[in-house]
PDB file of C-alpha atoms and ligand atoms in Angstrom:
ATOM      1  CA  MET Z   1     -14.273  10.729  11.348  1.00  0.00           C
ATOM      2  CA  ASN Z   2     -15.709   7.244  11.740  1.00  0.00           C
ATOM      3  CA  THR Z   3     -13.630   4.131  11.337  1.00  0.00           C
ATOM      4  CA  MET Z   4     -14.965   3.151   7.940  1.00  0.00           C
ATOM      5  CA  SER Z   5     -14.494   6.463   6.182  1.00  0.00           C
ATOM      6  CA  ARG Z   6     -11.118   6.819   7.820  1.00  0.00           C
ATOM      7  CA  ARG Z   7     -10.036   3.412   6.572  1.00  0.00           C
ATOM      8  CA  ARG Z   8     -11.312   4.179   3.082  1.00  0.00           C
ATOM      9  CA  LEU Z   9      -9.332   7.407   3.103  1.00  0.00           C
ATOM     10  CA  LEU Z  10      -6.157   5.672   4.223  1.00  0.00           C
ATOM     11  CA  THR Z  11      -6.498   2.911   1.671  1.00  0.00           C
ATOM     12  CA  GLY Z  12      -7.451   5.400  -1.025  1.00  0.00           C
ATOM     13  CA  GLY Z  13      -4.469   7.555  -0.177  1.00  0.00           C
ATOM     14  CA  LEU Z  14      -2.159   4.611  -0.464  1.00  0.00           C
ATOM     15  CA  ALA Z  15      -3.633   3.507  -3.784  1.00  0.00           C
ATOM     16  CA  THR Z  16      -2.996   7.002  -5.137  1.00  0.00           C
ATOM     17  CA  VAL Z  17       0.609   6.847  -4.027  1.00  0.00           C
ATOM     18  CA  ALA Z  18       1.395   3.292  -4.949  1.00  0.00           C
ATOM     19  CA  GLY Z  19      -1.141   2.510  -7.672  1.00  0.00           C
ATOM     20  CA  ALA Z  20      -3.442  -0.496  -7.404  1.00  0.00           C
ATOM     21  CA  SER Z  21      -0.788  -3.080  -8.180  1.00  0.00           C
ATOM     22  CA  GLY Z  22       1.513  -1.245  -5.806  1.00  0.00           C
ATOM     23  CA  LEU Z  23      -0.691  -2.474  -2.969  1.00  0.00           C
ATOM     24  CA  ALA Z  24       0.464  -6.045  -3.428  1.00  0.00           C
ATOM     25  CA  MET Z  25       4.040  -4.904  -3.775  1.00  0.00           C
ATOM     26  CA  ALA Z  26       3.817  -2.774  -0.647  1.00  0.00           C
ATOM     27  CA  ALA Z  27       2.577  -5.816   1.251  1.00  0.00           C
ATOM     28  CA  LYS Z  28       5.489  -7.891   0.011  1.00  0.00           C
ATOM     29  CA  LEU Z  29       8.080  -5.215   0.722  1.00  0.00           C
ATOM     30  CA  ALA Z  30       6.508  -4.558   4.107  1.00  0.00           C
ATOM     31  CA  ALA Z  31       7.023  -8.201   5.022  1.00  0.00           C
ATOM     32  CA  ARG Z  32      10.553  -8.299   3.620  1.00  0.00           C
ATOM     33  CA  TYR Z  33      11.729  -5.238   5.549  1.00  0.00           C
ATOM     34  CA  GLY Z  34       9.723  -5.958   8.673  1.00  0.00           C
ATOM     35  CA  LEU Z  35       7.617  -2.847   8.092  1.00  0.00           C
ATOM     36  CA  ILE Z  36       4.618  -4.136   9.937  1.00  0.00           C
ATOM     37  CA  PRO Z  37       2.983  -1.969  12.573  1.00  0.00           C
ATOM     38  CA  PRO Z  38       2.872  -3.651  15.974  1.00  0.00           C
ATOM     39  CA  ASP Z  39      -0.691  -4.857  15.768  1.00  0.00           C
ATOM     40  CA  SER Z  40      -1.079  -5.388  12.031  1.00  0.00           C
ATOM     41  CA  GLY Z  41      -3.989  -7.453  10.881  1.00  0.00           C
ATOM     42  CA  VAL Z  42      -5.491  -7.756  14.319  1.00  0.00           C
ATOM     43  CA  LEU Z  43      -6.923  -4.341  14.908  1.00  0.00           C
ATOM     44  CA  TYR Z  44      -5.622  -1.866  12.383  1.00  0.00           C
ATOM     45  CA  GLY Z  45      -6.448  -3.791   9.220  1.00  0.00           C
ATOM     46  CA  ALA Z  46      -4.743  -3.870   5.861  1.00  0.00           C
ATOM     47  CA  GLY Z  47      -5.342  -0.200   5.039  1.00  0.00           C
ATOM     48  CA  GLU Z  48      -3.319   1.092   7.936  1.00  0.00           C
ATOM     49  CA  THR Z  49      -0.607  -1.552   7.623  1.00  0.00           C
ATOM     50  CA  LEU Z  50      -0.096  -0.618   3.992  1.00  0.00           C
ATOM     51  CA  THR Z  51      -0.196   3.092   4.676  1.00  0.00           C
ATOM     52  CA  TYR Z  52       2.567   2.595   7.207  1.00  0.00           C
ATOM     53  CA  ALA Z  53       4.602   0.382   4.879  1.00  0.00           C
ATOM     54  CA  ALA Z  54       4.210   2.696   1.891  1.00  0.00           C
ATOM     55  CA  GLN Z  55       5.115   5.784   3.926  1.00  0.00           C
ATOM     56  CA  ARG Z  56       8.104   4.015   5.405  1.00  0.00           C
ATOM     57  CA  LEU Z  57       9.409   2.935   2.017  1.00  0.00           C
ATOM     58  CA  LEU Z  58       8.944   6.398   0.589  1.00  0.00           C
ATOM     59  CA  THR Z  59      10.091   8.447   3.532  1.00  0.00           C
ATOM     60  CA  ARG Z  60      12.513   6.401   5.637  1.00  0.00           C
ATOM     61  CA  HIS Z  61      15.349   8.776   4.942  1.00  0.00           C
ATOM     62  CA  SER Z  62      13.518  12.013   4.360  1.00  0.00           C
ATOM     63  CA  LEU Z  63      13.554  14.961   6.721  1.00  0.00           C
ATOM     64  CA  ALA Z  64      10.685  16.907   8.192  1.00  0.00           C
ATOM     65  CA  ARG Z  65      10.532  20.401   6.749  1.00  0.00           C
ATOM     66  CA  GLU Z  66      12.630  22.976   8.572  1.00  0.00           C
ATOM     67  CA  PHE Z  67      11.754  26.664   8.726  1.00  0.00           C
ATOM     68  CA  ALA Z  68      13.500  30.013   9.066  1.00  0.00           C
ATOM     69  CA  ALA Z  69      13.777  31.725  12.453  1.00  0.00           C
ATOM     70  CA  SER Z  70      11.411  34.425  11.185  1.00  0.00           C
ATOM     71  CA  GLN Z  71       8.685  31.784  10.833  1.00  0.00           C
ATOM     72  CA  ILE Z  72       8.697  30.754  14.486  1.00  0.00           C
ATOM     73  CA  SER Z  73       5.165  31.127  15.881  1.00  0.00           C
ATOM     74  CA  GLN Z  74       4.728  34.064  18.203  1.00  0.00           C
ATOM     75  CA  TYR Z  75       2.012  32.423  20.272  1.00  0.00           C
ATOM     76  CA  PRO Z  76       2.584  28.677  20.363  1.00  0.00           C
ATOM     77  CA  PHE Z  77      -0.300  26.750  21.898  1.00  0.00           C
ATOM     78  CA  ALA Z  78       0.460  24.394  24.765  1.00  0.00           C
ATOM     79  CA  ASN Z  79      -1.949  21.486  24.567  1.00  0.00           C
ATOM     80  CA  GLY Z  80      -3.269  19.422  27.432  1.00  0.00           C
ATOM     81  CA  ASN Z  81      -3.417  19.667  31.167  1.00  0.00           C
ATOM     82  CA  HIS Z  82      -0.284  20.904  32.896  1.00  0.00           C
ATOM     83  CA  ARG Z  83      -1.320  20.242  36.491  1.00  0.00           C
ATOM     84  CA  LEU Z  84       1.033  17.396  37.117  1.00  0.00           C
ATOM     85  CA  GLY Z  85       0.666  16.941  40.859  1.00  0.00           C
ATOM     86  CA  GLU Z  86       2.682  17.501  43.991  1.00  0.00           C
ATOM     87  CA  GLU Z  87       5.585  15.215  43.158  1.00  0.00           C
ATOM     88  CA  PHE Z  88       6.133  17.083  39.880  1.00  0.00           C
ATOM     89  CA  GLN Z  89       5.978  20.436  41.692  1.00  0.00           C
ATOM     90  CA  ARG Z  90       8.598  19.202  44.129  1.00  0.00           C
ATOM     91  CA  LEU Z  91      10.897  18.187  41.274  1.00  0.00           C
ATOM     92  CA  GLU Z  92      10.290  21.502  39.522  1.00  0.00           C
ATOM     93  CA  LYS Z  93      11.171  23.463  42.694  1.00  0.00           C
ATOM     94  CA  GLY Z  94      14.456  21.584  42.768  1.00  0.00           C
ATOM     95  CA  GLY Z  95      15.229  22.727  39.227  1.00  0.00           C
ATOM     96  CA  PHE Z  96      14.602  19.150  38.030  1.00  0.00           C
ATOM     97  CA  ALA Z  97      17.996  18.142  39.445  1.00  0.00           C
ATOM     98  CA  GLU Z  98      16.411  14.850  40.513  1.00  0.00           C
ATOM     99  CA  TRP Z  99      14.715  14.192  37.164  1.00  0.00           C
ATOM    100  CA  ARG Z 100      16.037  11.086  35.446  1.00  0.00           C
ATOM    101  CA  LEU Z 101      15.627   9.677  31.983  1.00  0.00           C
ATOM    102  CA  THR Z 102      15.949   5.950  32.538  1.00  0.00           C
ATOM    103  CA  VAL Z 103      16.881   3.842  29.525  1.00  0.00           C
ATOM    104  CA  ASP Z 104      16.243   0.143  29.974  1.00  0.00           C
ATOM    105  CA  GLY Z 105      14.978  -2.972  28.230  1.00  0.00           C
ATOM    106  CA  MET Z 106      17.052  -4.690  25.540  1.00  0.00           C
ATOM    107  CA  ALA Z 107      20.263  -2.742  26.056  1.00  0.00           C
ATOM    108  CA  ALA Z 108      23.733  -4.000  26.937  1.00  0.00           C
ATOM    109  CA  ARG Z 109      24.361  -0.921  29.091  1.00  0.00           C
ATOM    110  CA  PRO Z 110      21.093   0.404  30.534  1.00  0.00           C
ATOM    111  CA  ALA Z 111      21.491   3.829  32.135  1.00  0.00           C
ATOM    112  CA  ALA Z 112      19.732   6.738  33.788  1.00  0.00           C
ATOM    113  CA  PHE Z 113      20.604  10.261  32.706  1.00  0.00           C
ATOM    114  CA  SER Z 114      20.075  13.523  34.567  1.00  0.00           C
ATOM    115  CA  VAL Z 115      19.001  16.631  32.682  1.00  0.00           C
ATOM    116  CA  ALA Z 116      22.475  18.107  33.316  1.00  0.00           C
ATOM    117  CA  GLN Z 117      24.096  15.048  31.730  1.00  0.00           C
ATOM    118  CA  LEU Z 118      21.857  15.376  28.693  1.00  0.00           C
ATOM    119  CA  HIS Z 119      22.940  19.013  28.396  1.00  0.00           C
ATOM    120  CA  SER Z 120      26.548  17.847  28.123  1.00  0.00           C
ATOM    121  CA  PHE Z 121      25.847  15.499  25.188  1.00  0.00           C
ATOM    122  CA  PRO Z 122      26.024  16.412  21.479  1.00  0.00           C
ATOM    123  CA  TRP Z 123      22.921  18.353  20.528  1.00  0.00           C
ATOM    124  CA  HIS Z 124      20.758  18.990  17.496  1.00  0.00           C
ATOM    125  CA  SER Z 125      18.475  21.936  16.975  1.00  0.00           C
ATOM    126  CA  GLN Z 126      15.702  22.295  14.476  1.00  0.00           C
ATOM    127  CA  ILE Z 127      12.927  24.707  13.576  1.00  0.00           C
ATOM    128  CA  THR Z 128      10.002  22.445  12.772  1.00  0.00           C
ATOM    129  CA  GLU Z 129       6.238  22.442  12.910  1.00  0.00           C
ATOM    130  CA  ILE Z 130       4.299  20.464  15.462  1.00  0.00           C
ATOM    131  CA  ALA Z 131       0.911  19.513  14.080  1.00  0.00           C
ATOM    132  CA  CYS Z 132      -1.967  18.280  16.209  1.00  0.00           C
ATOM    133  CA  GLU Z 133      -4.404  15.787  14.740  1.00  0.00           C
ATOM    134  CA  GLU Z 134      -7.125  18.296  15.633  1.00  0.00           C
ATOM    135  CA  GLY Z 135      -5.956  20.687  12.941  1.00  0.00           C
ATOM    136  CA  TRP Z 136      -3.813  23.352  14.629  1.00  0.00           C
ATOM    137  CA  SER Z 137      -0.049  23.615  14.510  1.00  0.00           C
ATOM    138  CA  TYR Z 138       2.818  25.898  15.428  1.00  0.00           C
ATOM    139  CA  ILE Z 139       6.449  26.329  14.461  1.00  0.00           C
ATOM    140  CA  ALA Z 140       9.203  26.410  17.082  1.00  0.00           C
ATOM    141  CA  GLU Z 141      12.864  25.787  17.541  1.00  0.00           C
ATOM    142  CA  TRP Z 142      13.662  22.716  19.577  1.00  0.00           C
ATOM    143  CA  LYS Z 143      17.079  21.713  20.834  1.00  0.00           C
ATOM    144  CA  GLY Z 144      18.091  18.470  22.453  1.00  0.00           C
ATOM    145  CA  VAL Z 145      20.035  15.241  22.266  1.00  0.00           C
ATOM    146  CA  PRO Z 146      19.466  13.037  19.217  1.00  0.00           C
ATOM    147  CA  LEU Z 147      17.731   9.886  20.424  1.00  0.00           C
ATOM    148  CA  ALA Z 148      20.229   8.010  18.221  1.00  0.00           C
ATOM    149  CA  HIS Z 149      23.037   9.268  20.452  1.00  0.00           C
ATOM    150  CA  ILE Z 150      21.307   8.095  23.632  1.00  0.00           C
ATOM    151  CA  LEU Z 151      20.689   4.685  22.060  1.00  0.00           C
ATOM    152  CA  ASP Z 152      24.341   4.510  21.077  1.00  0.00           C
ATOM    153  CA  LEU Z 153      25.366   4.981  24.694  1.00  0.00           C
ATOM    154  CA  VAL Z 154      23.194   2.143  26.006  1.00  0.00           C
ATOM    155  CA  GLU Z 155      24.086  -0.290  23.190  1.00  0.00           C
ATOM    156  CA  PRO Z 156      20.801  -1.741  21.930  1.00  0.00           C
ATOM    157  CA  LEU Z 157      20.729  -5.497  21.350  1.00  0.00           C
ATOM    158  CA  PRO Z 158      20.515  -6.288  17.618  1.00  0.00           C
ATOM    159  CA  GLN Z 159      16.919  -7.503  17.807  1.00  0.00           C
ATOM    160  CA  VAL Z 160      15.531  -4.190  19.126  1.00  0.00           C
ATOM    161  CA  ARG Z 161      12.723  -2.895  16.900  1.00  0.00           C
ATOM    162  CA  TYR Z 162      10.936  -0.264  18.978  1.00  0.00           C
ATOM    163  CA  VAL Z 163      11.580   2.374  21.586  1.00  0.00           C
ATOM    164  CA  VAL Z 164       8.778   2.745  24.128  1.00  0.00           C
ATOM    165  CA  TYR Z 165       8.697   6.072  25.926  1.00  0.00           C
ATOM    166  CA  ARG Z 166       6.819   6.986  29.061  1.00  0.00           C
ATOM    167  CA  SER Z 167       5.705  10.270  30.542  1.00  0.00           C
ATOM    168  CA  PHE Z 168       5.577  11.413  34.124  1.00  0.00           C
ATOM    169  CA  GLN Z 169       1.967  12.230  33.244  1.00  0.00           C
ATOM    170  CA  ARG Z 170      -0.379   9.355  33.829  1.00  0.00           C
ATOM    171  CA  GLY Z 171      -1.804   7.805  30.680  1.00  0.00           C
ATOM    172  CA  TRP Z 172       0.817   9.209  28.294  1.00  0.00           C
ATOM    173  CA  TRP Z 173       3.167   6.708  26.706  1.00  0.00           C
ATOM    174  CA  ASP Z 174       4.012   5.831  23.135  1.00  0.00           C
ATOM    175  CA  SER Z 175       6.498   4.017  20.941  1.00  0.00           C
ATOM    176  CA  ILE Z 176       8.296   4.424  17.622  1.00  0.00           C
ATOM    177  CA  ASP Z 177      10.134   2.048  15.337  1.00  0.00           C
ATOM    178  CA  MET Z 178      13.890   2.203  14.783  1.00  0.00           C
ATOM    179  CA  ALA Z 179      13.542   4.215  11.556  1.00  0.00           C
ATOM    180  CA  ASP Z 180      12.083   7.063  13.618  1.00  0.00           C
ATOM    181  CA  ALA Z 181      14.184   6.387  16.721  1.00  0.00           C
ATOM    182  CA  LEU Z 182      17.417   6.740  14.729  1.00  0.00           C
ATOM    183  CA  HIS Z 183      16.110   9.566  12.557  1.00  0.00           C
ATOM    184  CA  PRO Z 184      18.391  12.616  12.838  1.00  0.00           C
ATOM    185  CA  GLN Z 185      15.495  14.936  13.746  1.00  0.00           C
ATOM    186  CA  THR Z 186      14.175  12.756  16.573  1.00  0.00           C
ATOM    187  CA  ILE Z 187      15.489  14.343  19.754  1.00  0.00           C
ATOM    188  CA  VAL Z 188      15.071  14.363  23.502  1.00  0.00           C
ATOM    189  CA  ALA Z 189      14.363  18.085  23.670  1.00  0.00           C
ATOM    190  CA  TYR Z 190      15.336  20.202  26.679  1.00  0.00           C
ATOM    191  CA  SER Z 191      15.142  23.638  25.094  1.00  0.00           C
ATOM    192  CA  MET Z 192      12.574  25.586  23.076  1.00  0.00           C
ATOM    193  CA  ASN Z 193      12.989  28.857  21.198  1.00  0.00           C
ATOM    194  CA  GLY Z 194      16.373  29.502  22.758  1.00  0.00           C
ATOM    195  CA  GLY Z 195      15.311  29.102  26.385  1.00  0.00           C
ATOM    196  CA  GLU Z 196      14.566  26.306  28.776  1.00  0.00           C
ATOM    197  CA  LEU Z 197      11.748  24.016  27.671  1.00  0.00           C
ATOM    198  CA  PRO Z 198       8.757  25.439  29.598  1.00  0.00           C
ATOM    199  CA  VAL Z 199       6.788  22.977  31.715  1.00  0.00           C
ATOM    200  CA  LYS Z 200       3.623  23.529  29.696  1.00  0.00           C
ATOM    201  CA  PHE Z 201       5.541  22.486  26.576  1.00  0.00           C
ATOM    202  CA  GLY Z 202       6.887  19.355  28.226  1.00  0.00           C
ATOM    203  CA  GLY Z 203       9.817  20.510  30.326  1.00  0.00           C
ATOM    204  CA  PRO Z 204      12.191  19.327  31.523  1.00  0.00           C
ATOM    205  CA  LEU Z 205      12.285  16.678  28.756  1.00  0.00           C
ATOM    206  CA  ARG Z 206      10.097  15.947  25.799  1.00  0.00           C
ATOM    207  CA  LEU Z 207      10.552  13.592  22.893  1.00  0.00           C
ATOM    208  CA  ARG Z 208      10.295  15.488  19.618  1.00  0.00           C
ATOM    209  CA  VAL Z 209       9.356  13.262  16.670  1.00  0.00           C
ATOM    210  CA  PRO Z 210       8.833  15.755  13.854  1.00  0.00           C
ATOM    211  CA  ARG Z 211       8.095  13.106  11.214  1.00  0.00           C
ATOM    212  CA  GLN Z 212       4.874  12.250  13.013  1.00  0.00           C
ATOM    213  CA  LEU Z 213       1.794  14.066  14.344  1.00  0.00           C
ATOM    214  CA  GLY Z 214       2.051  16.046  17.574  1.00  0.00           C
ATOM    215  CA  TYR Z 215       0.696  13.367  19.844  1.00  0.00           C
ATOM    216  CA  LYS Z 216       3.830  11.260  19.296  1.00  0.00           C
ATOM    217  CA  SER Z 217       5.907  14.112  20.798  1.00  0.00           C
ATOM    218  CA  VAL Z 218       5.228  13.078  24.382  1.00  0.00           C
ATOM    219  CA  LYS Z 219       5.988  15.585  27.149  1.00  0.00           C
ATOM    220  CA  TYR Z 220       7.657  14.960  30.545  1.00  0.00           C
ATOM    221  CA  ILE Z 221       9.466  11.805  29.468  1.00  0.00           C
ATOM    222  CA  THR Z 222      11.025   9.730  32.229  1.00  0.00           C
ATOM    223  CA  ARG Z 223      11.794   6.371  30.689  1.00  0.00           C
ATOM    224  CA  LEU Z 224      12.785   4.784  27.387  1.00  0.00           C
ATOM    225  CA  THR Z 225      12.478   1.018  27.003  1.00  0.00           C
ATOM    226  CA  LEU Z 226      14.024  -0.866  24.090  1.00  0.00           C
ATOM    227  CA  THR Z 227      12.075  -3.871  22.898  1.00  0.00           C
ATOM    228  CA  ASP Z 228      11.542  -6.238  19.996  1.00  0.00           C
ATOM    229  CA  ASN Z 229       7.829  -6.604  20.726  1.00  0.00           C
ATOM    230  CA  LEU Z 230       5.101  -4.230  21.864  1.00  0.00           C
ATOM    231  CA  LYS Z 231       2.607  -6.793  23.058  1.00  0.00           C
ATOM    232  CA  GLY Z 232       3.718  -6.544  26.670  1.00  0.00           C
ATOM    233  CA  PHE Z 233       3.061  -2.795  26.963  1.00  0.00           C
ATOM    234  CA  GLY Z 234      -0.377  -1.498  27.947  1.00  0.00           C
ATOM    235  CA  LYS Z 235      -3.035  -3.223  25.888  1.00  0.00           C
ATOM    236  CA  GLY Z 236      -0.411  -4.355  23.384  1.00  0.00           C
ATOM    237  CA  LEU Z 237      -1.275  -1.746  20.754  1.00  0.00           C
ATOM    238  CA  GLY Z 238       2.071   0.075  20.832  1.00  0.00           C
ATOM    239  CA  SER Z 239       0.879   3.209  22.618  1.00  0.00           C
ATOM    240  CA  ALA Z 240      -1.962   4.784  24.533  1.00  0.00           C
ATOM    241  CA  GLY Z 241      -3.309   6.481  21.358  1.00  0.00           C
ATOM    242  CA  PRO Z 242      -4.669   3.381  19.608  1.00  0.00           C
ATOM    243  CA  GLU Z 243      -6.540   2.450  22.775  1.00  0.00           C
ATOM    244  CA  ALA Z 244      -8.576   5.589  22.074  1.00  0.00           C
ATOM    245  CA  GLY Z 245      -8.814   5.141  18.296  1.00  0.00           C
ATOM    246  CA  TYR Z 246      -5.728   7.058  17.120  1.00  0.00           C
ATOM    247  CA  ALA Z 247      -3.209   5.504  14.734  1.00  0.00           C
ATOM    248  CA  TRP Z 248       0.005   4.118  16.228  1.00  0.00           C
ATOM    249  CA  TYR Z 249       1.890   5.334  13.164  1.00  0.00           C
ATOM    250  CA  ALA Z 250       1.077   8.980  12.533  1.00  0.00           C
ATOM    251  CA  GLY Z 251       3.556   9.882   9.795  1.00  0.00           C
ATOM    252  CA  ILE Z 252       3.246  13.272   8.136  1.00  0.00           C
TER     253      ILE Z 252
HETATM  254  N1  LIG C 301       2.514  14.239  28.400  1.00  0.00           N
HETATM  255  C1  LIG C 301       1.806  14.757  27.379  1.00  0.00           C
HETATM  256  N2  LIG C 301       2.354  14.774  26.152  1.00  0.00           N
HETATM  257  C2  LIG C 301       1.645  15.290  25.106  1.00  0.00           C
HETATM  258  C3  LIG C 301       0.310  15.750  25.279  1.00  0.00           C
HETATM  259  C4  LIG C 301      -0.222  15.749  26.600  1.00  0.00           C
HETATM  260  O1  LIG C 301      -1.354  16.200  26.863  1.00  0.00           O
HETATM  261  N3  LIG C 301       0.557  15.241  27.620  1.00  0.00           N
HETATM  262  N4  LIG C 301      -0.419  16.200  24.183  1.00  0.00           N
HETATM  263  C5  LIG C 301       0.031  15.669  22.887  1.00  0.00           C
HETATM  264  C6  LIG C 301      -0.641  16.253  21.741  1.00  0.00           C
HETATM  265  S1  LIG C 301      -2.184  15.627  21.345  1.00  0.00           S
HETATM  266  C7  LIG C 301      -0.043  17.178  20.944  1.00  0.00           C
HETATM  267  S2  LIG C 301      -0.763  17.727  19.533  1.00  0.00           S
HETATM  268  C8  LIG C 301       1.248  17.766  21.331  1.00  0.00           C
HETATM  269  C9  LIG C 301       1.044  19.240  21.522  1.00  0.00           C
HETATM  270  O2  LIG C 301       2.241  19.877  21.852  1.00  0.00           O
HETATM  271  P1  LIG C 301       2.227  21.275  22.600  1.00  0.00           P
HETATM  272  O3  LIG C 301       1.704  21.055  23.975  1.00  0.00           O
HETATM  273  O4  LIG C 301       3.613  21.750  22.529  1.00  0.00           O
HETATM  274  O5  LIG C 301       1.256  22.139  21.840  1.00  0.00           O
HETATM  275  O6  LIG C 301       1.788  17.204  22.534  1.00  0.00           O
HETATM  276  C10 LIG C 301       1.533  15.849  22.715  1.00  0.00           C
HETATM  277  N5  LIG C 301       2.236  15.352  23.876  1.00  0.00           N
HETATM  278 MO1  LIG C 302      -2.798  16.564  19.403  1.00  0.00          MO
END
């Protein structure tokens, strides 16, 4: 879809939700609650800013749909390239004992957690759908540590607004706002469908963000950085996706 028709769709979708006069109100509320995507006005334009703000206001507290065990997909599709290089193979041979999830940035108590430590933390499991922007999806059970719990441990400074997360895989990094970071279904997943999280599905650790499209659920995560501003990361667009034309906020 080209940029213009995409923008028209986004703006049209918002107008349907909010009504024409709702647009002005969404803008005002967006400003009041700080619901402005990281690069608003510069690159994304009003349509996307308002889509984000309207979705946030409507869905801040809502849950992604959960499914029954009988609905779990028999043949989930693992997207992307899983040849991760020699260093990854070395870590995998060692059972990922050396894998660390480093949590840094604006935190009073930055830390680095091993996979075993994460296994000892309170966990959440969910049967949700992961939907790719390309049209396919599958349903699976994911289990892991609520990101909210990890944030609790490192004590975010009050001005933190985003969590940036980075993958072992070159080129893959992303960020979410605090509404999604603290959302009860947002987890650092280490298990899938009752077993270990397979490497092709992001093992040993993957962020699962079920309120957004699949590309926000980055695999092989190694580092979380708390920040009040996304300008200093990559090209300043909040994630790698927007550098290639994808929306930073991909709420579903
Ligand atoms: N590191 C990494 N994370 C990734 C990807 C990837 O290629 N590498 N693909 C993304 C995309 S576009 C989607 S739709 C989902 C797909 O999840 P799956 O591999 O479990 O199907 O993972 C996302 N996370
Ligand atoms: Mo995707």
